[in-house]
mmCIF file of C-alpha atoms and ligand atoms in Angstrom:
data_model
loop_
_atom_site.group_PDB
_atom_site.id
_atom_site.type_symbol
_atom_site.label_atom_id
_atom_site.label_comp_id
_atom_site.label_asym_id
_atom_site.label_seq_id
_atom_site.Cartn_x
_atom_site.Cartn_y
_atom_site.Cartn_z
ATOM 1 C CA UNK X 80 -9.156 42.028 79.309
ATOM 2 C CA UNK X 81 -6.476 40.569 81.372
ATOM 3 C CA UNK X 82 -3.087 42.897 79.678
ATOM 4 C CA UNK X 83 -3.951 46.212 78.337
ATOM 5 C CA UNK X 84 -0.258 45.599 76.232
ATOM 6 C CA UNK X 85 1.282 42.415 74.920
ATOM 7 C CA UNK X 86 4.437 42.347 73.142
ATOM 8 C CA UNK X 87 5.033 38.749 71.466
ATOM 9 C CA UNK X 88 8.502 38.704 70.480
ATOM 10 C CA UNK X 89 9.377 35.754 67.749
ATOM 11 C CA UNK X 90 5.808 35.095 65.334
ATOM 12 C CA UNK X 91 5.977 31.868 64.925
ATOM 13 C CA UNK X 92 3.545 28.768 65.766
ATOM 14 C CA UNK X 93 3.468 29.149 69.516
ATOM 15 C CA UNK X 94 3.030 32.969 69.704
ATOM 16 C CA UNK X 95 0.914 33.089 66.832
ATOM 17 C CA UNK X 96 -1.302 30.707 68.250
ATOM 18 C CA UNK X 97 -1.752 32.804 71.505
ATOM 19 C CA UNK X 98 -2.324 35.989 69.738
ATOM 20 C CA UNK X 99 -5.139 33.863 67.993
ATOM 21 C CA UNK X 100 -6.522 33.175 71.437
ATOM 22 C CA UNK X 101 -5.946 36.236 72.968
ATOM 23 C CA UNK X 102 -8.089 37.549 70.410
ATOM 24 C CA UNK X 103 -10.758 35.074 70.227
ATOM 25 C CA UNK X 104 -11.298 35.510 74.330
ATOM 26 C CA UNK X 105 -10.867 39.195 74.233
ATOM 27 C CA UNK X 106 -7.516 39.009 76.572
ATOM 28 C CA UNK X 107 -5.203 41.782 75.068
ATOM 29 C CA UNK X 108 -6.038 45.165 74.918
ATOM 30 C CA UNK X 109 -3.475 45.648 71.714
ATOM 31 C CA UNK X 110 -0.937 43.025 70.731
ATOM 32 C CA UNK X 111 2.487 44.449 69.472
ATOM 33 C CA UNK X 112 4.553 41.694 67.456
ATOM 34 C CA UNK X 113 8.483 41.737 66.479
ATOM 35 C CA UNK X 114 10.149 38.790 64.638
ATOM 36 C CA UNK X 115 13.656 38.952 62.688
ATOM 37 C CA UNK X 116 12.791 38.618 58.990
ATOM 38 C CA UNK X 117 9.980 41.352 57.607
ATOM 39 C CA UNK X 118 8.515 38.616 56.120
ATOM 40 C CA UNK X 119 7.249 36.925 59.097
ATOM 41 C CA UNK X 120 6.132 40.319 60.739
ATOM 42 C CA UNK X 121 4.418 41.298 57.238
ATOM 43 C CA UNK X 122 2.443 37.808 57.623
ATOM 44 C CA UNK X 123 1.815 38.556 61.423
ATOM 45 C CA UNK X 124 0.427 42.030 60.943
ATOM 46 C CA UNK X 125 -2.008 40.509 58.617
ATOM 47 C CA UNK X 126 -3.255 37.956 60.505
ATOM 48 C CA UNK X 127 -2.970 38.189 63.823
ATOM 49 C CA UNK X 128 -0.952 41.312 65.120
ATOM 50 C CA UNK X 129 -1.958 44.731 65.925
ATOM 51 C CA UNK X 130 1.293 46.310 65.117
ATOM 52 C CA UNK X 131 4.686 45.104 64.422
ATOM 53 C CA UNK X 132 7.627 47.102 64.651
ATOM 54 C CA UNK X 133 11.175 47.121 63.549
ATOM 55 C CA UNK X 134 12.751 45.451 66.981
ATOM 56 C CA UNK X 135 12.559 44.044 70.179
ATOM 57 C CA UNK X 136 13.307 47.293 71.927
ATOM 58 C CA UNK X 137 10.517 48.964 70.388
ATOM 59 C CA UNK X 138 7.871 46.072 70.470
ATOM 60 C CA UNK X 139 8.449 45.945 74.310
ATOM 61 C CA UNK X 140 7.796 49.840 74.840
ATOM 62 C CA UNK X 141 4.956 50.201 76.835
ATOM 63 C CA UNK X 142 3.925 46.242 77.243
ATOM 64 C CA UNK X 143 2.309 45.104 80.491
ATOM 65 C CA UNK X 144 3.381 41.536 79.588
ATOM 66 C CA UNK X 145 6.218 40.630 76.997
ATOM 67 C CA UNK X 146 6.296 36.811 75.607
ATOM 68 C CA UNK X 147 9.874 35.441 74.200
ATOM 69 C CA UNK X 148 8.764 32.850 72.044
ATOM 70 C CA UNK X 149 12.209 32.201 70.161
ATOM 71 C CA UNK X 150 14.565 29.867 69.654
ATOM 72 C CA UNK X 151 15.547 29.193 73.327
ATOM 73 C CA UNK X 152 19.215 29.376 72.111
ATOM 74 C CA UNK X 153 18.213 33.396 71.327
ATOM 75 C CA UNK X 154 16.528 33.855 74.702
ATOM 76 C CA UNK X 155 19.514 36.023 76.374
ATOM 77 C CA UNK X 156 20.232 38.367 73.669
ATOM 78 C CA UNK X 157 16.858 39.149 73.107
ATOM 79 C CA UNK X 158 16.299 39.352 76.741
ATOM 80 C CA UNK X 159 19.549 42.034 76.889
ATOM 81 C CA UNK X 160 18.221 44.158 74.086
ATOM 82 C CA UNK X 161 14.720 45.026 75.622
ATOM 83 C CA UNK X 162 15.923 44.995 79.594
ATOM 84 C CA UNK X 163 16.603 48.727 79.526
ATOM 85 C CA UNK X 164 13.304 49.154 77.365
ATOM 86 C CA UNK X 165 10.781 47.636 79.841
ATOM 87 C CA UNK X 166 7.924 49.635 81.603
ATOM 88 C CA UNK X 167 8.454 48.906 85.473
ATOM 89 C CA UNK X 168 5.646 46.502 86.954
ATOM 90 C CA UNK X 169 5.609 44.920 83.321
ATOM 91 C CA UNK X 170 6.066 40.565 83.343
ATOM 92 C CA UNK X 171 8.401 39.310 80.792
ATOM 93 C CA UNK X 172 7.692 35.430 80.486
ATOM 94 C CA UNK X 173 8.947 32.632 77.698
ATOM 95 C CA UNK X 174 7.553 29.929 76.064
ATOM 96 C CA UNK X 175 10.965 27.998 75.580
ATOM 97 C CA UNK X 176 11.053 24.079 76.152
ATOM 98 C CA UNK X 177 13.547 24.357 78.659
ATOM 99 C CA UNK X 178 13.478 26.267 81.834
ATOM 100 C CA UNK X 179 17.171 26.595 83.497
ATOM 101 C CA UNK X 180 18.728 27.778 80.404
ATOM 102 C CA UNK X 181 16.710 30.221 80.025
ATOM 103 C CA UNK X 182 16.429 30.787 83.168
ATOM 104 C CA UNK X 183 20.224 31.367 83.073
ATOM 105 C CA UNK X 184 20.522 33.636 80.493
ATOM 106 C CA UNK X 185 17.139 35.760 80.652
ATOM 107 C CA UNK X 186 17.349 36.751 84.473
ATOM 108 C CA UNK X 187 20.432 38.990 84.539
ATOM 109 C CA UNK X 188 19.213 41.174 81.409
ATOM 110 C CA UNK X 189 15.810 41.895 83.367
ATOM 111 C CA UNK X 190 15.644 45.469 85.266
ATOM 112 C CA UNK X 191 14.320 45.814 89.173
ATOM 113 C CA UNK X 192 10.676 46.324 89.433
ATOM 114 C CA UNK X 193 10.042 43.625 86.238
ATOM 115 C CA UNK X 194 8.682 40.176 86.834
ATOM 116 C CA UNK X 195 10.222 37.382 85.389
ATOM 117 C CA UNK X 196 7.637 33.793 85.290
ATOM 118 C CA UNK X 197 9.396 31.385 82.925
ATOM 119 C CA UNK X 198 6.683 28.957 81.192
ATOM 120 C CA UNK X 199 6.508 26.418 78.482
ATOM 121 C CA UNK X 200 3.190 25.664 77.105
ATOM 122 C CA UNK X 201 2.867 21.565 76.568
ATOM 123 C CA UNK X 202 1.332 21.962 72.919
ATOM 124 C CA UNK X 203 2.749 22.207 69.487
ATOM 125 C CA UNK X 204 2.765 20.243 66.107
ATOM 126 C CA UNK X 205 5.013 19.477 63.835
ATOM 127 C CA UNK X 206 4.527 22.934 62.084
ATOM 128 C CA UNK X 207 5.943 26.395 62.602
ATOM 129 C CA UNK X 208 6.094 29.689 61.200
ATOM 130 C CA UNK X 209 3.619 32.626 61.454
ATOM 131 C CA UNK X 210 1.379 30.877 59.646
ATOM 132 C CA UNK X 211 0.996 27.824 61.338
ATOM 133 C CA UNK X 212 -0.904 29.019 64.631
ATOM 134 C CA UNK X 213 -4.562 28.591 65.562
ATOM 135 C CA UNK X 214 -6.325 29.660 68.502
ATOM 136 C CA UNK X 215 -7.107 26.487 69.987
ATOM 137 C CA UNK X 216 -3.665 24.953 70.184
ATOM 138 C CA UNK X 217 -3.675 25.596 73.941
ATOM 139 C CA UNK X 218 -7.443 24.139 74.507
ATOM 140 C CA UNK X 219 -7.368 21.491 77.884
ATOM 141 C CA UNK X 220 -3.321 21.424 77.593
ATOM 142 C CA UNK X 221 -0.737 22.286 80.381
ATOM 143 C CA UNK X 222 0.912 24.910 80.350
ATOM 144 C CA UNK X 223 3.920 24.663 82.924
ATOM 145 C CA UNK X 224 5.023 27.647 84.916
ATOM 146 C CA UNK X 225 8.433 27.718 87.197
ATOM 147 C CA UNK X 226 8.244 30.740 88.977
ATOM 148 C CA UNK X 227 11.101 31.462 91.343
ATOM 149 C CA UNK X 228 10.231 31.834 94.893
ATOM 150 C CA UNK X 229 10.325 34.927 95.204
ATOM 151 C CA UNK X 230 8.003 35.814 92.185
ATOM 152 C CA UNK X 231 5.048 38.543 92.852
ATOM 153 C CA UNK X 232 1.816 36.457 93.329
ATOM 154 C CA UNK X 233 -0.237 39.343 91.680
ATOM 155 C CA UNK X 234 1.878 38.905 88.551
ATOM 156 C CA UNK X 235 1.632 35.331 88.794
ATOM 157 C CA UNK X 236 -2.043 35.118 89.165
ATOM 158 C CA UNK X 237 -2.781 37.470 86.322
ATOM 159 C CA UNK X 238 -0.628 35.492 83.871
ATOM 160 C CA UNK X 239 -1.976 32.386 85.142
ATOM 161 C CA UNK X 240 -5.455 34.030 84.002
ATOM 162 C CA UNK X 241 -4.251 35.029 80.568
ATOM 163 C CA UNK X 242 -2.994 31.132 80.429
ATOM 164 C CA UNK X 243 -6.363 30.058 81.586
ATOM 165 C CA UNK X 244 -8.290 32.607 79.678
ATOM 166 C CA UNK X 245 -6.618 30.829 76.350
ATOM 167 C CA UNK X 246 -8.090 27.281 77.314
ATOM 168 C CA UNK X 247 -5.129 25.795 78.935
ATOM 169 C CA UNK X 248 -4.450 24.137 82.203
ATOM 170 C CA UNK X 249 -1.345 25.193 84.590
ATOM 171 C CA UNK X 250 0.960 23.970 86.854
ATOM 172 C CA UNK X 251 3.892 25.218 88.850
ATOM 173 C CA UNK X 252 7.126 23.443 88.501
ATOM 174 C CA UNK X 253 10.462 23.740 90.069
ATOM 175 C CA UNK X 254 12.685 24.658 87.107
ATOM 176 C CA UNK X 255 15.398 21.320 87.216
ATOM 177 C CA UNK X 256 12.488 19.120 87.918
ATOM 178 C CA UNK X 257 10.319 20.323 84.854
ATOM 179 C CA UNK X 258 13.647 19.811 82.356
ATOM 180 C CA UNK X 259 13.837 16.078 83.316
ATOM 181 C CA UNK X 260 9.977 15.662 83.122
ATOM 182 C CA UNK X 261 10.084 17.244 79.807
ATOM 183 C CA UNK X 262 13.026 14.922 79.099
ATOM 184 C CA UNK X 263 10.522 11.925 78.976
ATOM 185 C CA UNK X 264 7.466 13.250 77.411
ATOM 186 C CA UNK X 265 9.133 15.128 74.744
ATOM 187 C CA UNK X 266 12.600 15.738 74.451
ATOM 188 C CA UNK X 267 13.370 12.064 74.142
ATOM 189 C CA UNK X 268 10.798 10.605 72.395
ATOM 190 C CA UNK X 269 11.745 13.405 69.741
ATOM 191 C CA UNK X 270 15.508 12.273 69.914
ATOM 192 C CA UNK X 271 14.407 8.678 69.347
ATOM 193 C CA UNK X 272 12.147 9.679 66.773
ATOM 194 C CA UNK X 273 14.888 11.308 64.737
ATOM 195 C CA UNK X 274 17.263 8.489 65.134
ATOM 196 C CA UNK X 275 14.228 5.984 63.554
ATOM 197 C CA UNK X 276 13.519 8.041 60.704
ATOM 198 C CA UNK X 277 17.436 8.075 60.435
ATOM 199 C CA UNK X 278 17.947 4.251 60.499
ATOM 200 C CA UNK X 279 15.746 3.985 57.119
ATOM 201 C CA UNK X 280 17.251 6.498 55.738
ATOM 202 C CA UNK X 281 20.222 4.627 55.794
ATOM 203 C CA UNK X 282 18.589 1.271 55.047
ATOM 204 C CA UNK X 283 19.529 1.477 51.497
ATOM 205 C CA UNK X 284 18.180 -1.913 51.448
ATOM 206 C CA UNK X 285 14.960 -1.177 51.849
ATOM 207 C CA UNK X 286 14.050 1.558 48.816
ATOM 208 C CA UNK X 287 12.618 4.677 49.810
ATOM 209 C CA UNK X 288 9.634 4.381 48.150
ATOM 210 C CA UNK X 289 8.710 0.627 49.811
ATOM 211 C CA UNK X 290 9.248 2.736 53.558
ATOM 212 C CA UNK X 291 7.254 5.654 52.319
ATOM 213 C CA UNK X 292 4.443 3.242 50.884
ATOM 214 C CA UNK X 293 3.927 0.861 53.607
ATOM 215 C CA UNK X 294 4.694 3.845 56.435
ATOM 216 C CA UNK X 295 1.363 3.341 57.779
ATOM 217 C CA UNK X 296 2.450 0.435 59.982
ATOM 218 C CA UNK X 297 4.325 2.714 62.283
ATOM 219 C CA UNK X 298 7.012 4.447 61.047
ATOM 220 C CA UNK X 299 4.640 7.643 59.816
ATOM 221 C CA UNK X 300 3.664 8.440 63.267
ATOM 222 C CA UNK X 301 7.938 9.093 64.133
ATOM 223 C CA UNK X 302 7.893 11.000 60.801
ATOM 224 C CA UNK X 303 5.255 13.375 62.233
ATOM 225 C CA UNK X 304 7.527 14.251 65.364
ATOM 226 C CA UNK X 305 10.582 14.136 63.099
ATOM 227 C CA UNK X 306 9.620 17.022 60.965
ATOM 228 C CA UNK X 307 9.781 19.396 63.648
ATOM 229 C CA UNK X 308 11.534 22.106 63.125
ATOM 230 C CA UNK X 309 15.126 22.027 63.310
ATOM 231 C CA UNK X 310 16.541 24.810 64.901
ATOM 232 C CA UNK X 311 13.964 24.655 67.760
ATOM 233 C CA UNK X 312 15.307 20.859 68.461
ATOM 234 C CA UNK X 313 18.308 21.934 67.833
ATOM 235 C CA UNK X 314 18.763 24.346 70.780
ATOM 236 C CA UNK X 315 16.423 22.121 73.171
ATOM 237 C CA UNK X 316 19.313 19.483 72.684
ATOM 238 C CA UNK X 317 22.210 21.763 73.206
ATOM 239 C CA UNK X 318 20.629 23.377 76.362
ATOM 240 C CA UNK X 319 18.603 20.287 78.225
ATOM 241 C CA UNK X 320 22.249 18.251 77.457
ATOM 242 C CA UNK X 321 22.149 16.553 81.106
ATOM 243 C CA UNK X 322 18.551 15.584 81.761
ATOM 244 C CA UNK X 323 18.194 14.485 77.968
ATOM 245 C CA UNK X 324 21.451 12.359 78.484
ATOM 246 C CA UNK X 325 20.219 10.382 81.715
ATOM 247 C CA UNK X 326 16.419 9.590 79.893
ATOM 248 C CA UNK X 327 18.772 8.748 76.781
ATOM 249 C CA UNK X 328 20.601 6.077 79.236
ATOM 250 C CA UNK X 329 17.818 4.474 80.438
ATOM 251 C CA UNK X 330 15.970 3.851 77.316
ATOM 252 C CA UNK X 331 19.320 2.943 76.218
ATOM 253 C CA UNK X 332 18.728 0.106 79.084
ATOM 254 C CA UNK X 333 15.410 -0.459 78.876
ATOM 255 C CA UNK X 334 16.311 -1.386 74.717
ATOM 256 C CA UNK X 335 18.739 -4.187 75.529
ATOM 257 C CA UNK X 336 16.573 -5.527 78.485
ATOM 258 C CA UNK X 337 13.776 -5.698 75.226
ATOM 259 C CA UNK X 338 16.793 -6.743 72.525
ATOM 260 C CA UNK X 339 17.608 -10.128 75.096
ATOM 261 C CA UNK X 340 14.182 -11.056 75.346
ATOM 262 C CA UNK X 341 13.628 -11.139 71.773
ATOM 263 C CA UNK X 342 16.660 -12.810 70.978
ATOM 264 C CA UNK X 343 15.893 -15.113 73.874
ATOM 265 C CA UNK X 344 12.891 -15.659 72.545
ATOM 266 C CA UNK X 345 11.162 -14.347 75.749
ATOM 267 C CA UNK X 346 7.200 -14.181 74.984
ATOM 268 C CA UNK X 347 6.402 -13.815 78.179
ATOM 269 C CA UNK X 348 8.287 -10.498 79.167
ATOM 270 C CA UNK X 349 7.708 -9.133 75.790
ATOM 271 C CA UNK X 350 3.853 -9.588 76.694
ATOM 272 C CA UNK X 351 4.002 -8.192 80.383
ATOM 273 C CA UNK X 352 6.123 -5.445 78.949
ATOM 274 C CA UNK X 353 4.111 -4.672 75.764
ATOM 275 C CA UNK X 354 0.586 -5.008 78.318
ATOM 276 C CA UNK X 355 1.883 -2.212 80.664
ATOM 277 C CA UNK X 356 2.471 0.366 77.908
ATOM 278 C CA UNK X 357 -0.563 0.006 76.502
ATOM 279 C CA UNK X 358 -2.251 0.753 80.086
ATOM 280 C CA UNK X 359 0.162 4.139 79.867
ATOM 281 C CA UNK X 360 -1.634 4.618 76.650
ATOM 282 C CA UNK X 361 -4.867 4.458 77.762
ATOM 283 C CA UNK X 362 -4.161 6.668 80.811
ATOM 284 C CA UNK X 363 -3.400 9.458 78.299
ATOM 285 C CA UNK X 364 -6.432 9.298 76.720
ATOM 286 C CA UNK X 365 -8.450 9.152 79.784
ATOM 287 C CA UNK X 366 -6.459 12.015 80.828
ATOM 288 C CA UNK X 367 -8.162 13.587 77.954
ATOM 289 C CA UNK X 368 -4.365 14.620 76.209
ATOM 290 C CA UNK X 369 -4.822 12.323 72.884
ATOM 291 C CA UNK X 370 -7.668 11.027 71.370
ATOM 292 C CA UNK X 371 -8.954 6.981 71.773
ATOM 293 C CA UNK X 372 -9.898 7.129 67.870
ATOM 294 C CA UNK X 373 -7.756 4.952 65.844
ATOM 295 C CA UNK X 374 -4.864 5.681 64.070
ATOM 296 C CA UNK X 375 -4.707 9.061 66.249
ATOM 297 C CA UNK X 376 -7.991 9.921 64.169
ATOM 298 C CA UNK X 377 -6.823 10.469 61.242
ATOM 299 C CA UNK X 378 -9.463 10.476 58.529
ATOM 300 C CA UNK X 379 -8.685 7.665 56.020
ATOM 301 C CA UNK X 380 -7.267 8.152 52.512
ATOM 302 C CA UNK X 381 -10.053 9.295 49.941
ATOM 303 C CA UNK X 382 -9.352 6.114 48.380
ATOM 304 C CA UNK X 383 -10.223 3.986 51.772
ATOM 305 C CA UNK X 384 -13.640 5.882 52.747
ATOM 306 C CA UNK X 385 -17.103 4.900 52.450
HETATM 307 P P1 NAP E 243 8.784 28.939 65.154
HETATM 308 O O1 NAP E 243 7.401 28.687 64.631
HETATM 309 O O2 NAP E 243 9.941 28.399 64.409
HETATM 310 O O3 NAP E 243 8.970 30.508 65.362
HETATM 311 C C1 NAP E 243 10.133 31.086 65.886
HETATM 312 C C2 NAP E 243 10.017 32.582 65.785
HETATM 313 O O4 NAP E 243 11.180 33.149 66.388
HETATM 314 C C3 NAP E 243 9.936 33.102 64.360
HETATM 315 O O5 NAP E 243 9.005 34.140 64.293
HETATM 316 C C4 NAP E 243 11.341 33.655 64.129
HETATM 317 O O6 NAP E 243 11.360 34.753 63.237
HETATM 318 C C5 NAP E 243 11.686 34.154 65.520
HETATM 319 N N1 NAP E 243 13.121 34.321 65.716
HETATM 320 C C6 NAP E 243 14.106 33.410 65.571
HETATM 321 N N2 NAP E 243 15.310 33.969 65.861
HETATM 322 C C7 NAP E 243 15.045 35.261 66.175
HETATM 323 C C8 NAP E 243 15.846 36.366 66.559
HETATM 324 N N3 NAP E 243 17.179 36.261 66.665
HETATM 325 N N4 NAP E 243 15.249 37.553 66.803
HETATM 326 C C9 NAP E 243 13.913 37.680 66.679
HETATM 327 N N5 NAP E 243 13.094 36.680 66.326
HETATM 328 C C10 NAP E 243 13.657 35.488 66.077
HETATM 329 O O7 NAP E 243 8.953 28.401 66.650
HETATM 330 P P2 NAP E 243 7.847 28.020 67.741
HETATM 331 O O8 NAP E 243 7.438 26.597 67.514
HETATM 332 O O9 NAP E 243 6.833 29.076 67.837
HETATM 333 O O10 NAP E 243 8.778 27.998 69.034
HETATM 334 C C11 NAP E 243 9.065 29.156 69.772
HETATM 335 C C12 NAP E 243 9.503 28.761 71.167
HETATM 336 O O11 NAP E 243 8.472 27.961 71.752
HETATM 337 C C13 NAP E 243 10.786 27.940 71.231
HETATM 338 O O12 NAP E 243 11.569 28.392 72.307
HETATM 339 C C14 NAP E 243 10.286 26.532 71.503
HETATM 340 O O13 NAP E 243 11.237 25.812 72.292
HETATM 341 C C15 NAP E 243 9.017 26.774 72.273
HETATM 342 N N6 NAP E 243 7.992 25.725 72.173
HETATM 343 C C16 NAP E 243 7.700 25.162 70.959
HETATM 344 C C17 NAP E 243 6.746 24.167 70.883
HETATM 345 C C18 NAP E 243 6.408 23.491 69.558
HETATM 346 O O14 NAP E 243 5.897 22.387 69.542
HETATM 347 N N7 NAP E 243 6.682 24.127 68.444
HETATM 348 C C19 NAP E 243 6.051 23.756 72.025
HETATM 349 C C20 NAP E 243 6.339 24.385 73.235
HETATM 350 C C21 NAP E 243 7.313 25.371 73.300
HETATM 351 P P3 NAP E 243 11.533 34.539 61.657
HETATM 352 O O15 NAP E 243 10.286 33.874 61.176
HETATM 353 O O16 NAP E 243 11.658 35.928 61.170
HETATM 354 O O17 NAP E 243 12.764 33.703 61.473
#
């Protein structure tokens, strides 16, 4: 048992999911759970939390580790209602998708004597909600950590064992340099994502049910990303604004480099350029962070199999 105490505060996919592993591996002595609506903490007491309780404050009472996994727009008032409830020696850490927001508004509400080691865990789907966790969601992914300097190496190294003890892999990034990288693999790609499933809803050309029919060819796989939940992107935009911003301007780039060689009628560059992502593609796999089955392994329709 790595935490004799864990308080999870917000129940949704990513918390859920590591109470699901904790529990599976045997890594939490008790697990105490708090989320705003008693609906979600009626749904995480029956599947996956010890106790809940009523708020933040109390959930924290007594916790060797606490876990904010909200909305990283809710980080700092969460973090200022449990500050003056902490037990000393306990480590508070987060789960948000940015690190010097939260950074920002966490760290002042946190009490002498409590550890603070900011993380983001580089797994999710498209689902959220209590319901939606499962205890391998963090199997063979990262699972970024930006301690400050200063951080207590004993703290660090036993939440680096819970982390490990769940199936995951970690890494310790400086805080500005892990919001651009995120910027690229996810942040972005979301953004762009959102804007594509945008464009045909406006293509009032094209009738919904033709792009929903023939969505296979591409467009379902930016529907996936695009259904992600809305207040989490919503806050990830608001508070990553600069790094999100400068990717945003060089795909921006990148898109009319690709716009003039199709209009130029440029096979050549399309095929260097189309040759090089695909060897990006295959580096993933081999990295073992997707799958090389096709079609992302989806099983075909019912209709399709043998
Ligand atoms: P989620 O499934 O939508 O769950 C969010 C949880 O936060 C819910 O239990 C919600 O409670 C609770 N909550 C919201 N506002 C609250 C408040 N004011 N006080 C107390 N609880 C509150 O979200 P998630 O996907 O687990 O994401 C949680 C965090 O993980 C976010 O910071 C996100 O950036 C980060 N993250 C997400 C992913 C991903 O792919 N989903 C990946 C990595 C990191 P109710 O149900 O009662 O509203």
């Amino acid at each position: 048992m790595t935490y004799q105490r864990v308080a999870l505060i917000g129940l949704g996919l990513i918390a859920s999911s590591m109470a699901h592993a904790m529990r599976a591996h045997g890594l939490a002595g008790e697990i105490v759970g708090y989320a705003k609506s008693p609906e979600t903490r009626a749904v995480a007491k029956d599947l996956f939390c010890d106790r809940v309780t009523k708020s933040a404050a109390e959930a924290v009472k007594g916790a060797d580790l606490v876990v904010l996994a909200v909305p990283v727009g809710v980080m700092g008032e969460i973090a200022a209602e449990i500050g003056p409830h902490l037990k000393a020696g306990a480590t508070v850490t987060d789960v948000g998708s940015v690190k010097r927001a939260v950074v920002d508004a966490v760290t002042p509400h946190l009490p002498e004597g409590v550890h603070f080691i900011p993380g983001h865990p580089m797994a999710g789907t498209e689902y959220s909600g209590p319901r939606s966790g499962f205890a391998t969601l963090y199997q063979n992914r990262w699972w970024l950590l930006t301690p400050a300097e200063t951080c207590d190496p004993q703290a660090l190294a036993r939440l680096r064992g819970l982390i490990e003890g769940m199936g995951a892999k970690v890494d310790l990034l400086d805080v500005a340099h892990h919001d651009l990288v995120v910027a690229v693999v996810s942040h972005v790609p979301h953004a762009i994502a959102y804007t594509m499933v945008g464009v045909a809803d406006h293509m009032r050309r094209v009738s919904q049910s033709e792009v929903i029919k023939y969505s296979a060819a591409g467009f379902r796989d930016f529907t996936r990303i695009a259904a992600s939940d809305p207040v989490m992107w919503r806050d990830v935009f608001l508070t990553n604004k600069e790094a999100v911003l400068d990717i945003l301007g060089r795909f921006a780039e990148e898109l009319f480099v690709l716009q003039r060689a199709i209009r130029m009628g440029d096979g050549e560059h399309l095929h260097a350029y189309f040759t090089r992502s695909r060897a990006i593609r295959r580096s993933i796999i081999e990295a073992g962070q997707d799958t090389a089955a096709p079609d992302f392994g989806r099983a075909p329709p019912p209709a399709e199999r043998a």
